[in-house]
PDB file of C-alpha atoms in Angstrom:
ATOM      1  CA  MET A  87      -0.001  -0.040  -0.042  1.00 72.00           C
ATOM      2  CA  VAL A  88       1.366   3.471  -0.989  1.00 69.00           C
ATOM      3  CA  THR A  89       0.379   6.096   1.586  1.00 75.00           C
ATOM      4  CA  PRO A  90       1.120   8.633   0.117  1.00 86.00           C
ATOM      5  CA  LEU A  91       3.201   8.713  -3.008  1.00 85.00           C
ATOM      6  CA  ALA A  92       4.142  12.432  -3.457  1.00 88.00           C
ATOM      7  CA  LEU A  93       5.225  12.801  -7.184  1.00 86.00           C
ATOM      8  CA  GLY A  94       6.020  16.406  -6.619  1.00 84.00           C
ATOM      9  CA  THR A  95       8.611  15.472  -3.983  1.00 88.00           C
ATOM     10  CA  LEU A  96       9.938  12.660  -6.242  1.00 84.00           C
ATOM     11  CA  ALA A  97      10.388  15.229  -9.071  1.00 85.00           C
ATOM     12  CA  ARG A  98      12.966  17.127  -6.999  1.00 87.00           C
ATOM     13  CA  SER A  99      15.295  14.162  -7.518  1.00 89.00           C
ATOM     14  CA  PHE A 100      13.995  13.047 -10.860  1.00 88.00           C
ATOM     15  CA  PRO A 101      13.002  16.198 -12.862  1.00 86.00           C
ATOM     16  CA  GLY A 102      11.700  14.097 -15.751  1.00 87.00           C
ATOM     17  CA  VAL A 103       8.750  13.161 -13.606  1.00 86.00           C
ATOM     18  CA  PRO A 104       6.057  15.536 -14.933  1.00 90.00           C
ATOM     19  CA  LEU A 105       3.249  14.741 -12.423  1.00 89.00           C
ATOM     20  CA  ARG A 106       3.070  16.650  -9.107  1.00 90.00           C
ATOM     21  CA  ASP A 107      -0.032  15.356  -7.351  1.00 90.00           C
ATOM     22  CA  THR A 108       0.105  12.923  -4.374  1.00 91.00           C
ATOM     23  CA  TYR A 109      -1.411   9.562  -4.718  1.00 92.00           C
ATOM     24  CA  SER A 110      -2.511   6.715  -2.378  1.00 93.00           C
ATOM     25  CA  GLY A 111      -3.360   3.145  -3.220  1.00 93.00           C
ATOM     26  CA  ALA A 112      -1.771  -0.166  -4.139  1.00 93.00           C
ATOM     27  CA  ILE A 113       1.207  -0.977  -6.285  1.00 93.00           C
ATOM     28  CA  ARG A 114       2.139  -4.700  -6.761  1.00 94.00           C
ATOM     29  CA  LEU A 115       5.374  -5.708  -8.552  1.00 94.00           C
ATOM     30  CA  VAL A 116       6.205  -9.358  -9.347  1.00 96.00           C
ATOM     31  CA  GLY A 117       8.874 -10.819 -11.490  1.00 96.00           C
ATOM     32  CA  ARG A 118      12.262  -9.774 -12.939  1.00 94.00           C
ATOM     33  CA  ALA A 119      13.483  -7.055 -15.337  1.00 91.00           C
ATOM     34  CA  ASP A 120      12.636  -9.209 -18.339  1.00 92.00           C
ATOM     35  CA  SER A 121       9.040 -10.011 -17.170  1.00 93.00           C
ATOM     36  CA  LEU A 122       7.939  -7.561 -14.537  1.00 95.00           C
ATOM     37  CA  ALA A 123       4.177  -7.549 -13.814  1.00 96.00           C
ATOM     38  CA  VAL A 124       2.922  -4.284 -12.395  1.00 95.00           C
ATOM     39  CA  THR A 125      -0.601  -3.899 -11.039  1.00 96.00           C
ATOM     40  CA  THR A 126      -1.706  -0.608  -9.485  1.00 95.00           C
ATOM     41  CA  GLN A 127      -4.775   1.267  -8.231  1.00 95.00           C
ATOM     42  CA  LEU A 128      -3.810   4.847  -7.309  1.00 94.00           C
ATOM     43  CA  GLU A 129      -5.938   7.788  -6.470  1.00 95.00           C
ATOM     44  CA  GLY A 130      -5.299  11.473  -5.871  1.00 94.00           C
ATOM     45  CA  ALA A 131      -6.987  14.806  -6.252  1.00 94.00           C
ATOM     46  CA  SER A 132      -6.078  14.741  -9.863  1.00 95.00           C
ATOM     47  CA  GLY A 133      -7.742  11.372 -10.660  1.00 96.00           C
ATOM     48  CA  ARG A 134      -7.536   7.690 -10.475  1.00 96.00           C
ATOM     49  CA  LEU A 135      -5.291   5.193 -12.204  1.00 95.00           C
ATOM     50  CA  ASP A 136      -5.959   1.551 -12.559  1.00 97.00           C
ATOM     51  CA  ALA A 137      -3.261  -0.348 -14.548  1.00 97.00           C
ATOM     52  CA  THR A 138      -2.021  -3.883 -15.409  1.00 97.00           C
ATOM     53  CA  LEU A 139       1.315  -3.889 -17.171  1.00 96.00           C
ATOM     54  CA  ILE A 140       3.911  -6.568 -18.205  1.00 96.00           C
ATOM     55  CA  LEU A 141       7.311  -4.866 -18.740  1.00 95.00           C
ATOM     56  CA  ASP A 142      10.416  -6.205 -20.371  1.00 95.00           C
ATOM     57  CA  ALA A 143      13.097  -3.677 -19.398  1.00 91.00           C
ATOM     58  CA  GLN A 144      15.967  -6.064 -20.445  1.00 89.00           C
ATOM     59  CA  ALA A 145      18.160  -4.637 -23.287  1.00 83.00           C
ATOM     60  CA  PRO A 146      18.517  -4.649 -26.225  1.00 88.00           C
ATOM     61  CA  LEU A 147      14.752  -4.606 -26.905  1.00 89.00           C
ATOM     62  CA  TYR A 148      12.118  -3.314 -24.434  1.00 94.00           C
ATOM     63  CA  ARG A 149       8.419  -4.168 -24.367  1.00 95.00           C
ATOM     64  CA  VAL A 150       5.281  -2.985 -22.587  1.00 96.00           C
ATOM     65  CA  THR A 151       1.899  -4.668 -22.637  1.00 97.00           C
ATOM     66  CA  ALA A 152      -0.580  -2.577 -20.622  1.00 97.00           C
ATOM     67  CA  GLN A 153      -4.236  -1.982 -19.927  1.00 98.00           C
ATOM     68  CA  THR A 154      -4.736   1.343 -18.126  1.00 97.00           C
ATOM     69  CA  THR A 155      -7.868   3.162 -17.149  1.00 97.00           C
ATOM     70  CA  VAL A 156      -7.612   6.768 -16.046  1.00 97.00           C
ATOM     71  CA  THR A 157     -10.722   8.232 -14.421  1.00 97.00           C
ATOM     72  CA  ASP A 158     -11.523  11.825 -13.741  1.00 96.00           C
ATOM     73  CA  PHE A 159      -8.049  13.018 -14.584  1.00 96.00           C
ATOM     74  CA  ARG A 160      -7.503  16.771 -13.937  1.00 96.00           C
ATOM     75  CA  PRO A 161      -4.480  18.009 -15.862  1.00 94.00           C
ATOM     76  CA  ARG A 162      -4.074  21.264 -13.961  1.00 94.00           C
ATOM     77  CA  LEU A 163      -3.777  19.493 -10.666  1.00 92.00           C
ATOM     78  CA  ALA A 164      -1.821  16.616 -11.935  1.00 93.00           C
ATOM     79  CA  PHE A 165       0.949  18.640 -13.449  1.00 92.00           C
ATOM     80  CA  ALA A 166       0.519  21.697 -11.085  1.00 91.00           C
ATOM     81  CA  ASP A 167       0.287  23.957 -14.002  1.00 92.00           C
ATOM     82  CA  THR A 168      -2.456  26.548 -14.349  1.00 93.00           C
ATOM     83  CA  THR A 169      -1.610  27.195 -17.996  1.00 94.00           C
ATOM     84  CA  LEU A 170      -3.184  23.845 -18.891  1.00 93.00           C
ATOM     85  CA  PRO A 171      -6.822  23.594 -19.742  1.00 91.00           C
ATOM     86  CA  ALA A 172      -9.310  23.213 -16.879  1.00 94.00           C
ATOM     87  CA  GLY A 173     -11.238  20.106 -16.998  1.00 95.00           C
ATOM     88  CA  VAL A 174     -11.771  16.386 -16.298  1.00 97.00           C
ATOM     89  CA  VAL A 175     -10.813  13.612 -18.765  1.00 96.00           C
ATOM     90  CA  SER A 176     -11.422   9.821 -18.473  1.00 97.00           C
ATOM     91  CA  PHE A 177      -9.897   7.327 -20.885  1.00 97.00           C
ATOM     92  CA  ARG A 178      -8.620   3.805 -21.407  1.00 98.00           C
ATOM     93  CA  LEU A 179      -5.316   3.046 -22.905  1.00 98.00           C
ATOM     94  CA  THR A 180      -4.318  -0.395 -24.233  1.00 98.00           C
ATOM     95  CA  THR A 181      -0.693  -0.959 -25.477  1.00 97.00           C
ATOM     96  CA  ASP A 182       1.477  -3.725 -26.901  1.00 97.00           C
ATOM     97  CA  LEU A 183       4.628  -1.996 -27.959  1.00 97.00           C
ATOM     98  CA  GLY A 184       8.311  -2.974 -28.215  1.00 96.00           C
ATOM     99  CA  GLY A 185      11.621  -1.798 -29.536  1.00 95.00           C
ATOM    100  CA  ASP A 186      14.823  -0.066 -28.606  1.00 93.00           C
ATOM    101  CA  SER A 187      13.994   3.461 -29.726  1.00 92.00           C
ATOM    102  CA  LEU A 188      11.165   5.511 -31.223  1.00 91.00           C
ATOM    103  CA  PRO A 189      12.137   4.834 -34.922  1.00 92.00           C
ATOM    104  CA  ASP A 190      12.264   0.950 -34.196  1.00 94.00           C
ATOM    105  CA  LEU A 191       9.011   0.886 -32.206  1.00 95.00           C
ATOM    106  CA  MET A 192       6.746  -2.034 -33.221  1.00 97.00           C
ATOM    107  CA  GLY A 193       3.249  -2.849 -32.070  1.00 97.00           C
ATOM    108  CA  GLU A 194      -0.214  -1.377 -31.345  1.00 98.00           C
ATOM    109  CA  ALA A 195      -1.829   1.254 -29.113  1.00 98.00           C
ATOM    110  CA  ALA A 196      -5.585   2.046 -28.549  1.00 98.00           C
ATOM    111  CA  VAL A 197      -7.092   4.919 -26.671  1.00 97.00           C
ATOM    112  CA  ASP A 198     -10.890   5.139 -25.844  1.00 98.00           C
ATOM    113  CA  LEU A 199     -11.963   8.582 -24.472  1.00 97.00           C
ATOM    114  CA  THR A 200     -15.104   8.512 -22.508  1.00 95.00           C
ATOM    115  CA  ARG A 201     -17.316  11.448 -21.433  1.00 94.00           C
ATOM    116  CA  SER A 202     -15.062  14.225 -20.452  1.00 96.00           C
ATOM    117  CA  GLN A 203     -15.089  18.034 -20.264  1.00 96.00           C
ATOM    118  CA  ILE A 204     -12.238  20.455 -21.066  1.00 95.00           C
ATOM    119  CA  GLU A 205     -12.624  24.234 -20.763  1.00 93.00           C
ATOM    120  CA  GLY A 206     -16.384  23.916 -20.647  1.00 91.00           C
ATOM    121  CA  ILE A 207     -16.557  21.829 -23.839  1.00 93.00           C
ATOM    122  CA  ARG A 208     -18.234  18.437 -23.384  1.00 96.00           C
ATOM    123  CA  ILE A 209     -16.497  15.553 -25.023  1.00 96.00           C
ATOM    124  CA  PHE A 210     -18.950  12.674 -25.780  1.00 96.00           C
ATOM    125  CA  GLY A 211     -16.261  10.240 -26.788  1.00 96.00           C
ATOM    126  CA  GLY A 212     -13.203   9.523 -28.920  1.00 97.00           C
ATOM    127  CA  ARG A 213     -11.000   6.786 -29.989  1.00 97.00           C
ATOM    128  CA  ALA A 214      -7.629   6.186 -31.583  1.00 97.00           C
ATOM    129  CA  ARG A 215      -6.184   3.035 -33.158  1.00 98.00           C
ATOM    130  CA  LEU A 216      -2.540   3.196 -33.880  1.00 97.00           C
ATOM    131  CA  ARG A 217      -0.005   0.792 -35.169  1.00 98.00           C
ATOM    132  CA  PHE A 218       3.874   1.118 -35.202  1.00 97.00           C
ATOM    133  CA  GLY A 219       6.392  -0.400 -37.542  1.00 95.00           C
ATOM    134  CA  ASP A 220       8.800   0.332 -40.398  1.00 92.00           C
ATOM    135  CA  GLY A 221       9.724   3.666 -38.799  1.00 94.00           C
ATOM    136  CA  ALA A 222       6.188   5.027 -38.816  1.00 95.00           C
ATOM    137  CA  MET A 223       3.018   5.379 -36.681  1.00 96.00           C
ATOM    138  CA  MET A 224       0.058   4.266 -38.866  1.00 97.00           C
ATOM    139  CA  ILE A 225      -3.125   6.026 -37.750  1.00 96.00           C
ATOM    140  CA  ASP A 226      -5.900   3.603 -38.473  1.00 95.00           C
ATOM    141  CA  THR A 227      -8.626   5.507 -36.650  1.00 93.00           C
ATOM    142  CA  VAL A 228      -8.814   8.758 -34.761  1.00 97.00           C
ATOM    143  CA  SER A 229     -12.152  10.254 -33.912  1.00 97.00           C
ATOM    144  CA  LEU A 230     -13.509  12.717 -31.474  1.00 96.00           C
ATOM    145  CA  GLU A 231     -16.978  14.006 -30.855  1.00 96.00           C
ATOM    146  CA  SER A 232     -17.612  17.115 -28.765  1.00 95.00           C
ATOM    147  CA  THR A 233     -20.112  19.991 -28.390  1.00 93.00           C
ATOM    148  CA  ALA A 234     -17.601  22.139 -30.348  1.00 92.00           C
ATOM    149  CA  LEU A 235     -16.326  19.928 -33.097  1.00 93.00           C
ATOM    150  CA  ASP A 236     -16.196  16.444 -34.736  1.00 96.00           C
ATOM    151  CA  LEU A 237     -12.763  15.287 -35.703  1.00 96.00           C
ATOM    152  CA  SER A 238     -11.370  12.288 -37.642  1.00 97.00           C
ATOM    153  CA  ALA A 239      -7.952  11.458 -38.979  1.00 97.00           C
ATOM    154  CA  ALA A 240      -6.234   8.629 -40.742  1.00 96.00           C
ATOM    155  CA  GLY A 241      -2.767   8.204 -42.368  1.00 96.00           C
ATOM    156  CA  ALA A 242       0.810   7.808 -40.933  1.00 96.00           C
ATOM    157  CA  LEU A 243       3.479   9.815 -39.278  1.00 95.00           C
ATOM    158  CA  GLY A 244       7.137   9.180 -39.747  1.00 94.00           C
ATOM    159  CA  LEU A 245       9.082   8.463 -36.545  1.00 93.00           C
ATOM    160  CA  HIS A 246      12.407   9.440 -38.059  1.00 90.00           C
ATOM    161  CA  ALA A 247      13.537  11.725 -40.974  1.00 87.00           C
ATOM    162  CA  PRO A 248      13.721   9.350 -43.992  1.00 87.00           C
ATOM    163  CA  VAL A 249      10.106   8.054 -43.616  1.00 88.00           C
ATOM    164  CA  ARG A 250       7.601   9.823 -45.806  1.00 89.00           C
ATOM    165  CA  ASP A 251       4.159  10.307 -44.269  1.00 92.00           C
ATOM    166  CA  SER A 252       0.820  12.133 -44.584  1.00 94.00           C
ATOM    167  CA  VAL A 253      -2.292  12.458 -42.428  1.00 95.00           C
ATOM    168  CA  LEU A 254      -5.709  13.373 -43.637  1.00 96.00           C
ATOM    169  CA  VAL A 255      -7.642  15.327 -40.908  1.00 96.00           C
ATOM    170  CA  ARG A 256     -11.284  16.103 -41.142  1.00 96.00           C
ATOM    171  CA  VAL A 257     -12.961  18.615 -38.791  1.00 96.00           C
ATOM    172  CA  ARG A 258     -16.452  19.705 -38.612  1.00 94.00           C
ATOM    173  CA  ILE A 259     -16.852  22.754 -36.363  1.00 92.00           C
ATOM    174  CA  ASP A 260     -20.162  23.729 -34.751  1.00 79.00           C
ATOM    175  CA  SER A 261     -21.683  27.031 -35.734  1.00 70.00           C
ATOM    176  CA  LEU A 262     -20.358  30.107 -33.874  1.00 63.00           C
TER     177      LEU A 262
END
C-alpha cells in the first residue's frame, strides 16, 4: 500500500517526472526485469489510475503490454500547471509496444476517451487506433465527438527523418 506517493517530491530528484500530485493506493510488482508484472490502483485529487502492465526492461529490446484506465483526470492538478486547460478527462489506454528506440517501435496502441469536459466543452467520446512499424506510426482511426467539433484522422506519421508520411484530418466545427 502506498500512503502517500508524493510525485512532486519525487520530481525534485527526478526532474523528468512531470506529475506533481500526491497519490495513495496499491502497487504490486512481481517478476524480474525481463518480465515484470505491475498492477496498480492509485488515487489522488487529480484522478484515479488503474493499470496492469507487463514490462520487459531487459536490453537490447524493451516491451510494454498494458491495460490502463484513467478516471476523472484533472491535468491542472496533476501537473500543477495553471496554463493547462481546466477540465476532467477519462480514458482507457491499451498498448502492446516494443523496440529499442522511437524509430524502431513495433506494435499497437488504442485509446478510448469516455465522457469528459475540457474548458467547458463536453466531449462525448473519442478513439484512436495506432500501429507502429517500419519507422512510422500508422493512424488507423482517430475520432473525437464534442459539443464544439467532430474530428477524424487517418494516415501515418514518420518516426524518423527518412520516412515519408501524410495524415488526412477532417474537422467539422459547430456554428459560432
